[in-house]
Short mmCIF file of C-alpha atoms in Angstrom, two decimals:
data_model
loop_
_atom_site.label_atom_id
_atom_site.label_comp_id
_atom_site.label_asym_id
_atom_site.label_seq_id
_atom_site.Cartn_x
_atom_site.Cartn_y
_atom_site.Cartn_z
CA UNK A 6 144.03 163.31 34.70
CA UNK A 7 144.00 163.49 38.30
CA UNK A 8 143.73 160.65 40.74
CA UNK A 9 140.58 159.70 42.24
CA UNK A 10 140.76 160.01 46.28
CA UNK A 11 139.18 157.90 48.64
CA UNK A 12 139.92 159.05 52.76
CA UNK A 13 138.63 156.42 55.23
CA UNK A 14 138.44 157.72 59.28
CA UNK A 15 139.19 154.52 61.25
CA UNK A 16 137.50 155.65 64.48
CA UNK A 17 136.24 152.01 65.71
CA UNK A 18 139.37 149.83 67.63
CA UNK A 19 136.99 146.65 66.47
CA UNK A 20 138.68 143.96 64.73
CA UNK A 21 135.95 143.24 61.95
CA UNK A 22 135.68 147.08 61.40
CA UNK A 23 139.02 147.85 60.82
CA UNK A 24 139.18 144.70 58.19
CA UNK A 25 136.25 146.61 56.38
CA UNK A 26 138.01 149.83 56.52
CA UNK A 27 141.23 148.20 54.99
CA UNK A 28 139.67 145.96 52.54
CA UNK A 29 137.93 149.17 51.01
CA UNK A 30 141.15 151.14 51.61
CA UNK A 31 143.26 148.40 49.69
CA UNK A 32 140.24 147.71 46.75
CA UNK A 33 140.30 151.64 46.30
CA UNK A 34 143.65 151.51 45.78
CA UNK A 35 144.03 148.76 43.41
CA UNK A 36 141.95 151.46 41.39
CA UNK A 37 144.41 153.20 41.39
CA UNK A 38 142.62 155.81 43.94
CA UNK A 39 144.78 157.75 46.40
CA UNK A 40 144.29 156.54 49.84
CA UNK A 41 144.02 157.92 53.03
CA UNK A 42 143.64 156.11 56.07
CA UNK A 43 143.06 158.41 59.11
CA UNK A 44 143.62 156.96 62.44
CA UNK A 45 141.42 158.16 65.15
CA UNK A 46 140.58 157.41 68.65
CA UNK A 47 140.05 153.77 69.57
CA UNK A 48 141.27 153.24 65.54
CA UNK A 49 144.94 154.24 66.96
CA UNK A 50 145.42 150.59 68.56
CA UNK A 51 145.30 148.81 64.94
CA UNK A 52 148.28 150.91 64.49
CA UNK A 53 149.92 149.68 67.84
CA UNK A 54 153.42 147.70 67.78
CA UNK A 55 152.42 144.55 69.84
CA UNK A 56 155.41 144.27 71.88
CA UNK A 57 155.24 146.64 75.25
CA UNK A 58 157.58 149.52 74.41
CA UNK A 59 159.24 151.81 77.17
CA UNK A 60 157.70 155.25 77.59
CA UNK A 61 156.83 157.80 80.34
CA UNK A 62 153.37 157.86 80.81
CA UNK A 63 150.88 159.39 83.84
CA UNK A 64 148.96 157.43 85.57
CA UNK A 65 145.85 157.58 83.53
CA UNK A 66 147.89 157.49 80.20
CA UNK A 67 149.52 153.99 81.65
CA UNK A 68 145.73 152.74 82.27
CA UNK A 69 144.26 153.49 79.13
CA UNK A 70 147.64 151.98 77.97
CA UNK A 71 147.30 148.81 79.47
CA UNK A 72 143.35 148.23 78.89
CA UNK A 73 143.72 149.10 75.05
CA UNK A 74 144.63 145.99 72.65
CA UNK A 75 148.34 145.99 72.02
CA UNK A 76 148.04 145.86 67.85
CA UNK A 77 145.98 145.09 65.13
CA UNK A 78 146.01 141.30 65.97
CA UNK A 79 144.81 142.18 69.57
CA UNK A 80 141.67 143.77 68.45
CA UNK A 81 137.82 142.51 69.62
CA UNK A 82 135.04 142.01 67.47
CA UNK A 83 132.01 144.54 67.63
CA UNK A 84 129.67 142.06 67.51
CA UNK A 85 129.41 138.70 69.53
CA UNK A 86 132.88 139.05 70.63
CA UNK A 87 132.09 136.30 73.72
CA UNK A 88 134.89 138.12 75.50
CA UNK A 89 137.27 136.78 72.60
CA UNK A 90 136.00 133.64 71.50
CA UNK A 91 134.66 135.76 67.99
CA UNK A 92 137.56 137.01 66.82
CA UNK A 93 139.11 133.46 67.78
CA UNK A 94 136.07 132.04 65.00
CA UNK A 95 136.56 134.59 62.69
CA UNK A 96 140.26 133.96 62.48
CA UNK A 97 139.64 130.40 61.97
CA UNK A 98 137.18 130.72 59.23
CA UNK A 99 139.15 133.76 57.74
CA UNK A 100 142.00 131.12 57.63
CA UNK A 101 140.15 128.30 56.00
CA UNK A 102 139.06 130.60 53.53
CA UNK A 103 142.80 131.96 52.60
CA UNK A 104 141.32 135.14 53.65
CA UNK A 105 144.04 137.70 54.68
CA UNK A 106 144.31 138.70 58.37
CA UNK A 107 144.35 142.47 59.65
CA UNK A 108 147.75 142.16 59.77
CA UNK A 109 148.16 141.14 56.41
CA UNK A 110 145.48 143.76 54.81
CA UNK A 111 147.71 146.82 56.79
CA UNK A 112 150.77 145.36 54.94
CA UNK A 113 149.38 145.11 51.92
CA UNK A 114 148.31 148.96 52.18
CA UNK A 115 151.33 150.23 52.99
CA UNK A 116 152.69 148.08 49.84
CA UNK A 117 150.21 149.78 48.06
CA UNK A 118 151.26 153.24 49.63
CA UNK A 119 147.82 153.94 51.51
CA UNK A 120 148.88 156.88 53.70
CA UNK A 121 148.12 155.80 57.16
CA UNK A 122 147.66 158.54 59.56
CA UNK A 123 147.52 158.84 63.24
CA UNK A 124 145.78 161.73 64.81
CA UNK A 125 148.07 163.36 66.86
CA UNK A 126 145.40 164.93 68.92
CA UNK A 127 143.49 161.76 70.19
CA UNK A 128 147.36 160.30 70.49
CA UNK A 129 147.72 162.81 73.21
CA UNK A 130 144.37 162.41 74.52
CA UNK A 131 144.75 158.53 75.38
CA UNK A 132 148.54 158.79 75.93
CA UNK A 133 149.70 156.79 72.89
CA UNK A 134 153.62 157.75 72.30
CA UNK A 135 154.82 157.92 68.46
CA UNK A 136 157.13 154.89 69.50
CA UNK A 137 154.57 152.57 70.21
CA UNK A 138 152.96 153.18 66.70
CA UNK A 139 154.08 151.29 63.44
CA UNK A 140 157.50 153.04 61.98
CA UNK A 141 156.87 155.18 58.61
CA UNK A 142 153.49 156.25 59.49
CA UNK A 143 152.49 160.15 59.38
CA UNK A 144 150.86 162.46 62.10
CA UNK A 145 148.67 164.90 61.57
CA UNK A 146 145.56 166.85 62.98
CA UNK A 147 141.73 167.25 61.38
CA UNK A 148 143.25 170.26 59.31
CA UNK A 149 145.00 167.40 57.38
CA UNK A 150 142.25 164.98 56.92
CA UNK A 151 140.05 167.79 55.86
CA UNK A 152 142.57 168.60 52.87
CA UNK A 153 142.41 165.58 51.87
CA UNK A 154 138.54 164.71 52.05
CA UNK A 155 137.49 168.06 50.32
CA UNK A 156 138.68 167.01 47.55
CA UNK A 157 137.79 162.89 48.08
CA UNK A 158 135.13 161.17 45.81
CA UNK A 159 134.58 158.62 48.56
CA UNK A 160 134.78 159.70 52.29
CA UNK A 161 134.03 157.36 55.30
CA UNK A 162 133.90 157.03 58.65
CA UNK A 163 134.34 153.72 59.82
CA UNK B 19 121.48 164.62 32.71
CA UNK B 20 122.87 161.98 34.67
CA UNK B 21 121.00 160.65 37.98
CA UNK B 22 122.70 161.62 41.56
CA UNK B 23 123.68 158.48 43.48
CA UNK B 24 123.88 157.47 47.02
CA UNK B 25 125.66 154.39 47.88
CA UNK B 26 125.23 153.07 52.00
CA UNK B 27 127.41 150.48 53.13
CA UNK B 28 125.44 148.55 55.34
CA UNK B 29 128.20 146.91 57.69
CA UNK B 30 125.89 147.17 61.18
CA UNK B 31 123.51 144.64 62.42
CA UNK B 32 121.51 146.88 64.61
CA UNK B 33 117.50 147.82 64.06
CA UNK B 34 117.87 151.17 64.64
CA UNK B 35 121.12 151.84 62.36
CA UNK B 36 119.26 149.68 59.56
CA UNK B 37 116.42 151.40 60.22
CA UNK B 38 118.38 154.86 59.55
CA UNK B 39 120.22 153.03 56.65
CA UNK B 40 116.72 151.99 54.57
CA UNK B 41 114.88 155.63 55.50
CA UNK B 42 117.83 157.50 54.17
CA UNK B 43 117.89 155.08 50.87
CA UNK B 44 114.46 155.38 50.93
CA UNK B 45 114.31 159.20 50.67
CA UNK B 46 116.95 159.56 48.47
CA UNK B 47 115.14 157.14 45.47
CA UNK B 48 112.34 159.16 46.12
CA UNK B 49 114.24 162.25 45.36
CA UNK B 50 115.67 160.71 41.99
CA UNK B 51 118.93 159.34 42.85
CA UNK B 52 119.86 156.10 41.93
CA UNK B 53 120.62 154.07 45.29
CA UNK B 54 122.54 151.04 46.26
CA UNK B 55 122.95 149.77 49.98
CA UNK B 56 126.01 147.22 49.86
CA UNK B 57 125.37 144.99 52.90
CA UNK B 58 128.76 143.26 54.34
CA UNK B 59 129.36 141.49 57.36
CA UNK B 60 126.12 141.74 60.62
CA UNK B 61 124.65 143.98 57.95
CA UNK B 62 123.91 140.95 56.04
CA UNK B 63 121.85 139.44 59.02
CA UNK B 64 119.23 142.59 57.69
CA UNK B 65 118.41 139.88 54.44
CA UNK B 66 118.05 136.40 56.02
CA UNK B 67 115.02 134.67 55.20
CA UNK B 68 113.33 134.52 58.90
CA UNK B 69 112.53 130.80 58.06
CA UNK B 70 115.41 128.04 58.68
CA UNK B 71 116.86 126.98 55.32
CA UNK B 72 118.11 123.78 54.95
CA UNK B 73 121.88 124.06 53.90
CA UNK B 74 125.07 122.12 54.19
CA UNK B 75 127.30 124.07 56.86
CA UNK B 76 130.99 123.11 58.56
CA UNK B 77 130.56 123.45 62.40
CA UNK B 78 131.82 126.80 62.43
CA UNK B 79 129.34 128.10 60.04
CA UNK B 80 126.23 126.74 61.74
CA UNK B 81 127.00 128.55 65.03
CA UNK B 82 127.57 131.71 63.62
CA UNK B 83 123.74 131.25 61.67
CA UNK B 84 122.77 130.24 65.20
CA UNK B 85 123.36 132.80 66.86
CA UNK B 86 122.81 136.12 64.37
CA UNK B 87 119.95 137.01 63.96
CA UNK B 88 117.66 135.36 61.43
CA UNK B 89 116.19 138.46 59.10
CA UNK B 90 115.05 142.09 59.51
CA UNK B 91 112.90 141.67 62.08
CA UNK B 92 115.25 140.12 64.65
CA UNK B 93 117.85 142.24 64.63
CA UNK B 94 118.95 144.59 68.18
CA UNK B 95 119.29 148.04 68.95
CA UNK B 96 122.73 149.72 68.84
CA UNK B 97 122.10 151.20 72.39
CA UNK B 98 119.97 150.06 75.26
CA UNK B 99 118.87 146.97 73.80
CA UNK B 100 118.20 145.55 77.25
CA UNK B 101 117.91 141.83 76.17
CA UNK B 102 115.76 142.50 74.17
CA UNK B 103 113.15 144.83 75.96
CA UNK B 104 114.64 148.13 73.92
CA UNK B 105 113.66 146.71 70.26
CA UNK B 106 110.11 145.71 71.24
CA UNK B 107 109.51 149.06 73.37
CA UNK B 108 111.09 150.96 69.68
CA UNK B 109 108.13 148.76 67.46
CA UNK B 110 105.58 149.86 70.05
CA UNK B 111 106.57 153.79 69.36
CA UNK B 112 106.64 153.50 65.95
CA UNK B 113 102.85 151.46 65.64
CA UNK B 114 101.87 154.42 67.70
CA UNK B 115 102.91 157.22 65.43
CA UNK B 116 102.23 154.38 62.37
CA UNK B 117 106.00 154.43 61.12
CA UNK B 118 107.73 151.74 58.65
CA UNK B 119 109.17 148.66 60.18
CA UNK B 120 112.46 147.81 58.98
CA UNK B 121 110.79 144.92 57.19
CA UNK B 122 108.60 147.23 55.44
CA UNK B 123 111.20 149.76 54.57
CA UNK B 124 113.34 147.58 53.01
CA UNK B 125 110.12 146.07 50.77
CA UNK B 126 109.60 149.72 49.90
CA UNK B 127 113.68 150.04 48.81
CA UNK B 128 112.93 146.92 46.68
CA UNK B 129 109.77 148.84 45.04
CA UNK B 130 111.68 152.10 44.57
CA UNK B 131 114.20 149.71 43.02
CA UNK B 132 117.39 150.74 45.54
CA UNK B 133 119.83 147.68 44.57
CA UNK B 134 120.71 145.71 47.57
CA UNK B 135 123.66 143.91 46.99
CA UNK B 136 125.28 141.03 49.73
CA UNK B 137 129.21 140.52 50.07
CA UNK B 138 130.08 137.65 48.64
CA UNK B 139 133.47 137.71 50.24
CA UNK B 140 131.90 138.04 54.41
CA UNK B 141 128.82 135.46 53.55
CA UNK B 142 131.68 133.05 52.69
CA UNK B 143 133.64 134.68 56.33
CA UNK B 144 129.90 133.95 57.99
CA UNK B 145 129.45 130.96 56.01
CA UNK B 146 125.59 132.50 54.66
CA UNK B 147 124.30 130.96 51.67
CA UNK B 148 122.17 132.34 48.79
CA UNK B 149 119.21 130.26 49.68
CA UNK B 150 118.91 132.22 53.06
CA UNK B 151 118.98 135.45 51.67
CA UNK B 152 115.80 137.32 50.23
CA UNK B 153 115.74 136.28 46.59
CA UNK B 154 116.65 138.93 43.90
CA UNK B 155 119.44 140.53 45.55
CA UNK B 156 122.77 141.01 43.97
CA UNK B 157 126.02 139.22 44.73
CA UNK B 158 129.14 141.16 44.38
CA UNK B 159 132.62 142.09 46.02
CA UNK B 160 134.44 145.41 46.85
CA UNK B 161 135.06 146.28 43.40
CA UNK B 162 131.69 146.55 42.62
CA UNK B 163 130.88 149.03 45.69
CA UNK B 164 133.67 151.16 44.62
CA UNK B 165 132.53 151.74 41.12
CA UNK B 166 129.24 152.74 42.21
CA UNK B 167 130.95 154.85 45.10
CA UNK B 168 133.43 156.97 42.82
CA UNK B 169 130.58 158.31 41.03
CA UNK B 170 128.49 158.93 44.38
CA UNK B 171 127.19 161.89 45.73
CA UNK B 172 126.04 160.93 49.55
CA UNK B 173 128.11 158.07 49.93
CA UNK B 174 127.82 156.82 53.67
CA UNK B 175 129.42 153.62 56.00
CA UNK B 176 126.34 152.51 58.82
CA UNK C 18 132.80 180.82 44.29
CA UNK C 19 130.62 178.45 46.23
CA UNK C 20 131.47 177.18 49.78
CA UNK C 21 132.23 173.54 49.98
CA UNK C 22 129.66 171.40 52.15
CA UNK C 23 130.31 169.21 55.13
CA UNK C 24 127.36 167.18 56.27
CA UNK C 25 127.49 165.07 59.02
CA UNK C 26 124.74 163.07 60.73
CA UNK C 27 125.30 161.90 64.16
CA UNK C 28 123.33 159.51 64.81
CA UNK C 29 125.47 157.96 67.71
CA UNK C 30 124.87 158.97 71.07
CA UNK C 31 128.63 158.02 72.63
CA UNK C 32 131.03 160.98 74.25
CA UNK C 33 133.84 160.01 72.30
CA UNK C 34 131.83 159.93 68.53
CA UNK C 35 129.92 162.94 69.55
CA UNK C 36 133.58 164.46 70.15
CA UNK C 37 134.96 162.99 66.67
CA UNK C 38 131.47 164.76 64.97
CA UNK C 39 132.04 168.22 66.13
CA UNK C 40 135.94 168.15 65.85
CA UNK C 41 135.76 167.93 62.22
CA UNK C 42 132.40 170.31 62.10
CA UNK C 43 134.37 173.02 63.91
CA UNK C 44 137.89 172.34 61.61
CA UNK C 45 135.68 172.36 58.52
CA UNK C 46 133.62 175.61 59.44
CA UNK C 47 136.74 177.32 60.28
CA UNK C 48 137.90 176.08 56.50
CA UNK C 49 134.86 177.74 55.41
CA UNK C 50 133.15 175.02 54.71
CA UNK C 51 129.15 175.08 55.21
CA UNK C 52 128.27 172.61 58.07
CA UNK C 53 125.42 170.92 59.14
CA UNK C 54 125.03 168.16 61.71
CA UNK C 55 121.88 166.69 60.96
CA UNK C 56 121.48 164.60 65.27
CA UNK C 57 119.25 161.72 64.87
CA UNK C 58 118.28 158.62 67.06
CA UNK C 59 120.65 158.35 69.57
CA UNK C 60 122.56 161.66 68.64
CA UNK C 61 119.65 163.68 69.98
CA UNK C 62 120.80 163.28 73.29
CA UNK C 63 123.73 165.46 72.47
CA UNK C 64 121.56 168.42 72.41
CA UNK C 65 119.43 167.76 75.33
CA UNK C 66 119.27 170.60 77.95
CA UNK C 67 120.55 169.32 81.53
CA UNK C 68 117.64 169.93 83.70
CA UNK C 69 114.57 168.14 83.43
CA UNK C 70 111.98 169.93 81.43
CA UNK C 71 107.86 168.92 82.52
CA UNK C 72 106.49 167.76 79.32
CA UNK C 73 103.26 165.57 78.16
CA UNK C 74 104.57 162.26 77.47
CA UNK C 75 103.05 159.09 77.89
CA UNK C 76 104.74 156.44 79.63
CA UNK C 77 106.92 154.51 76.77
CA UNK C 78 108.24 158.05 76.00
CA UNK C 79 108.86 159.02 80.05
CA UNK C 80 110.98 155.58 80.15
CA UNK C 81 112.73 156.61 77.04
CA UNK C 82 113.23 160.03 78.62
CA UNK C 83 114.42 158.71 81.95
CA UNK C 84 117.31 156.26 80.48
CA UNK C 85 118.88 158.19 77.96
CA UNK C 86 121.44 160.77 78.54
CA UNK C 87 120.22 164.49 79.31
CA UNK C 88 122.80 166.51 77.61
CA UNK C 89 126.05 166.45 76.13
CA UNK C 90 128.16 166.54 79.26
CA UNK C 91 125.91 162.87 80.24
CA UNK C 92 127.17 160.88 77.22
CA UNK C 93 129.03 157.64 77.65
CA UNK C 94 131.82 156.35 75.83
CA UNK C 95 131.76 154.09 73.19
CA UNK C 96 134.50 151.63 74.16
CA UNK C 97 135.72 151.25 78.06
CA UNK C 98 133.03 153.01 79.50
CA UNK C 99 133.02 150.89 82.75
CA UNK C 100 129.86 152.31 84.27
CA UNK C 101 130.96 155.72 83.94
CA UNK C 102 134.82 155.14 84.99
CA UNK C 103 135.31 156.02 80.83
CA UNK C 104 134.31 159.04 80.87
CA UNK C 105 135.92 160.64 83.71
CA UNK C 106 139.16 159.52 82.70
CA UNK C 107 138.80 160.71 79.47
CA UNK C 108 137.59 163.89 80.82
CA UNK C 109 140.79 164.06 83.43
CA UNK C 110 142.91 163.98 80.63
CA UNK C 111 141.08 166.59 78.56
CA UNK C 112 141.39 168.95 81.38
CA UNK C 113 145.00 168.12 81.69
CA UNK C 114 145.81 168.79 77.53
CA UNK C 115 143.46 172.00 77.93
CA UNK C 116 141.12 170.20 75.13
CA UNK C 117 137.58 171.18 74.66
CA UNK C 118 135.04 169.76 76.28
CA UNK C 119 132.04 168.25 74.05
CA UNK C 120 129.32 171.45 75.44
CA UNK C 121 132.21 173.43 74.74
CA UNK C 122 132.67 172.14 71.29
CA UNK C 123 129.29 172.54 70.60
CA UNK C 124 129.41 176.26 71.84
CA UNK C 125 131.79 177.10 69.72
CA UNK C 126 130.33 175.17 66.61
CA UNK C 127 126.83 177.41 67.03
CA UNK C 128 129.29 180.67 67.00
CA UNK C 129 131.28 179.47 64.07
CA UNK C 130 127.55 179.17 62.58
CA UNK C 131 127.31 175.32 61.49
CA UNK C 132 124.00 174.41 61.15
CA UNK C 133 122.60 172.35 64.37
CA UNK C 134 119.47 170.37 62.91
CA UNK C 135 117.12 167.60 64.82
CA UNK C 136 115.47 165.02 63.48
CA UNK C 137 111.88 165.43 63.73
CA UNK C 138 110.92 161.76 63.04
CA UNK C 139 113.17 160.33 65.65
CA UNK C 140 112.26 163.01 68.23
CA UNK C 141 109.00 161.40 67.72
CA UNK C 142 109.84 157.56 67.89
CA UNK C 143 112.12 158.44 71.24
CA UNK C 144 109.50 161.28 72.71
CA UNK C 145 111.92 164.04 72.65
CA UNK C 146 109.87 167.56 72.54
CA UNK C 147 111.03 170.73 71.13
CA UNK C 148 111.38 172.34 74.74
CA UNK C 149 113.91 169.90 76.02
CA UNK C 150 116.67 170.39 73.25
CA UNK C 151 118.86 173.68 73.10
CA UNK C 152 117.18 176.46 71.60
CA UNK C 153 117.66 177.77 68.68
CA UNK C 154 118.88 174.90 66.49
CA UNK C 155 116.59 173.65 63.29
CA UNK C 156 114.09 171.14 63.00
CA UNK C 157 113.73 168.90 59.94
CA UNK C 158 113.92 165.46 58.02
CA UNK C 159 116.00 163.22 55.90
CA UNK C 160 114.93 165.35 53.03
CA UNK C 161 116.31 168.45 54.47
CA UNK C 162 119.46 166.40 54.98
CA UNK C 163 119.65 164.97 51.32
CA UNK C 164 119.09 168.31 49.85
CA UNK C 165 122.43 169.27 51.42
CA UNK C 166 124.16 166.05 51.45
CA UNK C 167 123.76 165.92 47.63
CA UNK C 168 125.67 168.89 47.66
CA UNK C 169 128.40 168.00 49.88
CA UNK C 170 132.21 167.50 49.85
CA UNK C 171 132.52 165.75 53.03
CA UNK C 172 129.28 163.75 54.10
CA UNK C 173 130.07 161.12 57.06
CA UNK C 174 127.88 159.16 59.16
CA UNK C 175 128.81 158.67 63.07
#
């Protein structure tokens, strides 16, 4: 019998979103559904290695660089973020509660083999190099996430 | 034959996108399709009692009740919400052209018997009791959405 | 055979989700999928015409009018829009990668035939009149929308 599928587009750079995209992306998977995590946009900088690595860049592309969070960890809330005291609450409760950080939940998918994509158009568009991304990651374009989603019982866009 | 389904995850706390949320739930019981809306994290704020519960809270907890809004009625727009001005300037439009409330669309969702279900796992993360909730909801987790959202026809993330 | 469905309603009014909406619209049509963006609340502004068209409204819906967006090309971003600063840097860089612009992606979705369709009920709560969106796109409701979500492949909400 074939798998189900289950493709998630991670469009939002928010910290709280891209928990609910990876706590659905590592549930479905415990199911035993093939997962796809697209990476799009703003969603790009949950995939972002948080030390600064060494590229060429324009001008613009070193802006956008700089005023983008730096990693998963880095990311704002998209809701009472009190320029960072939210995520600093959330964190706290999540950790009183043995709930598992983003960090955690994008290590657990990758355990679980949750195909994380980055979308190597929008990559382009804010200047994100392939080095400052996560190792063992794939890159593709909409053609690819399409494939995937025709044939996906659950599709989101997060 | 079986019934068509439509599963929402309700993960926004904003009047308008709850507002889109209920009407599309709303149509879709009426056309025969059985209808869940999973509501997780500000999406939960859409079914707080508007009356302050008594309830035994760390310190954590009680500012995040504080300051989210307390039921349907309270909640913000997504986009020019203006402190406030936006949400009351939407309510006056739609008494005008006599469309639902959000309050009123989600007591219609409960007569056209849509199951609303709360989080369990982001009430604990807001630290939201059952007592504050509208009573008869469900309680449930990820796994639950997901076996509702396999079978799914619409299946959509607000 | 039948055509696979992509649905998408856009109900967000930001440059950079409008972008992300008619992206996958145009890859899916040109997969020969059937495509309809279904524009609601905030997403109407998308297909606003750029001049000012003289229309009856009363005053709620001439403040409504006057603050949000008139056209495509007027559309803020949805993170780092810094008054404006957002979108011309986003715009820079499209110009520089030879990317499409959103009117142009919107052009090029009415050629490729995928079904443009406003919402009718929020045209009403936000005052929008027939005469001030493109021409030649479709009018209807969230039953019109279910009757081809229910049908769908791909349905995402953005």
């Amino acid at each position: 019998m074939e798998k189900k599928k289950t493709t998630i587009i991670l469009f939002s750079g928010d910290y709280d979103k891209a928990m609910a995209a990876y706590i659905i992306a590592n549930g479905a998977a415990a199911y035993d559904h093939e997962v796809t995590i697209f990476h799009t946009f703003w969603g790009l900088n949950a995939l972002r290695k948080d030390e600064p690595i060494q590229t060429k860049k324009s001008f613009i592309e070193k802006m956008f660089g700089k005023m983008m969070p730096r990693g998963a960890d880095k990311l704002g809330l998209s809701k009472m973020n009190f320029a960072g005291m939210g995520p600093k609450m959330i964190k706290e409760v999540m950790k009183k509660h043995n709930a598992m950080t983003l960090p955690q939940l994008i290590d657990m998918a990758r355990e679980q083999d949750v195909k994380l994509i980055a979308c190597t158009m929008t990559m382009d568009l804010l200047g994100l190099k392939e080095e400052e991304l996560l190792d063992n990651i794939e890159y593709a374009g909409v053609a690819a996430y399409l494939a995937d989603a025709e044939e996906g019982n659950v599709n989101l866009f997060i």
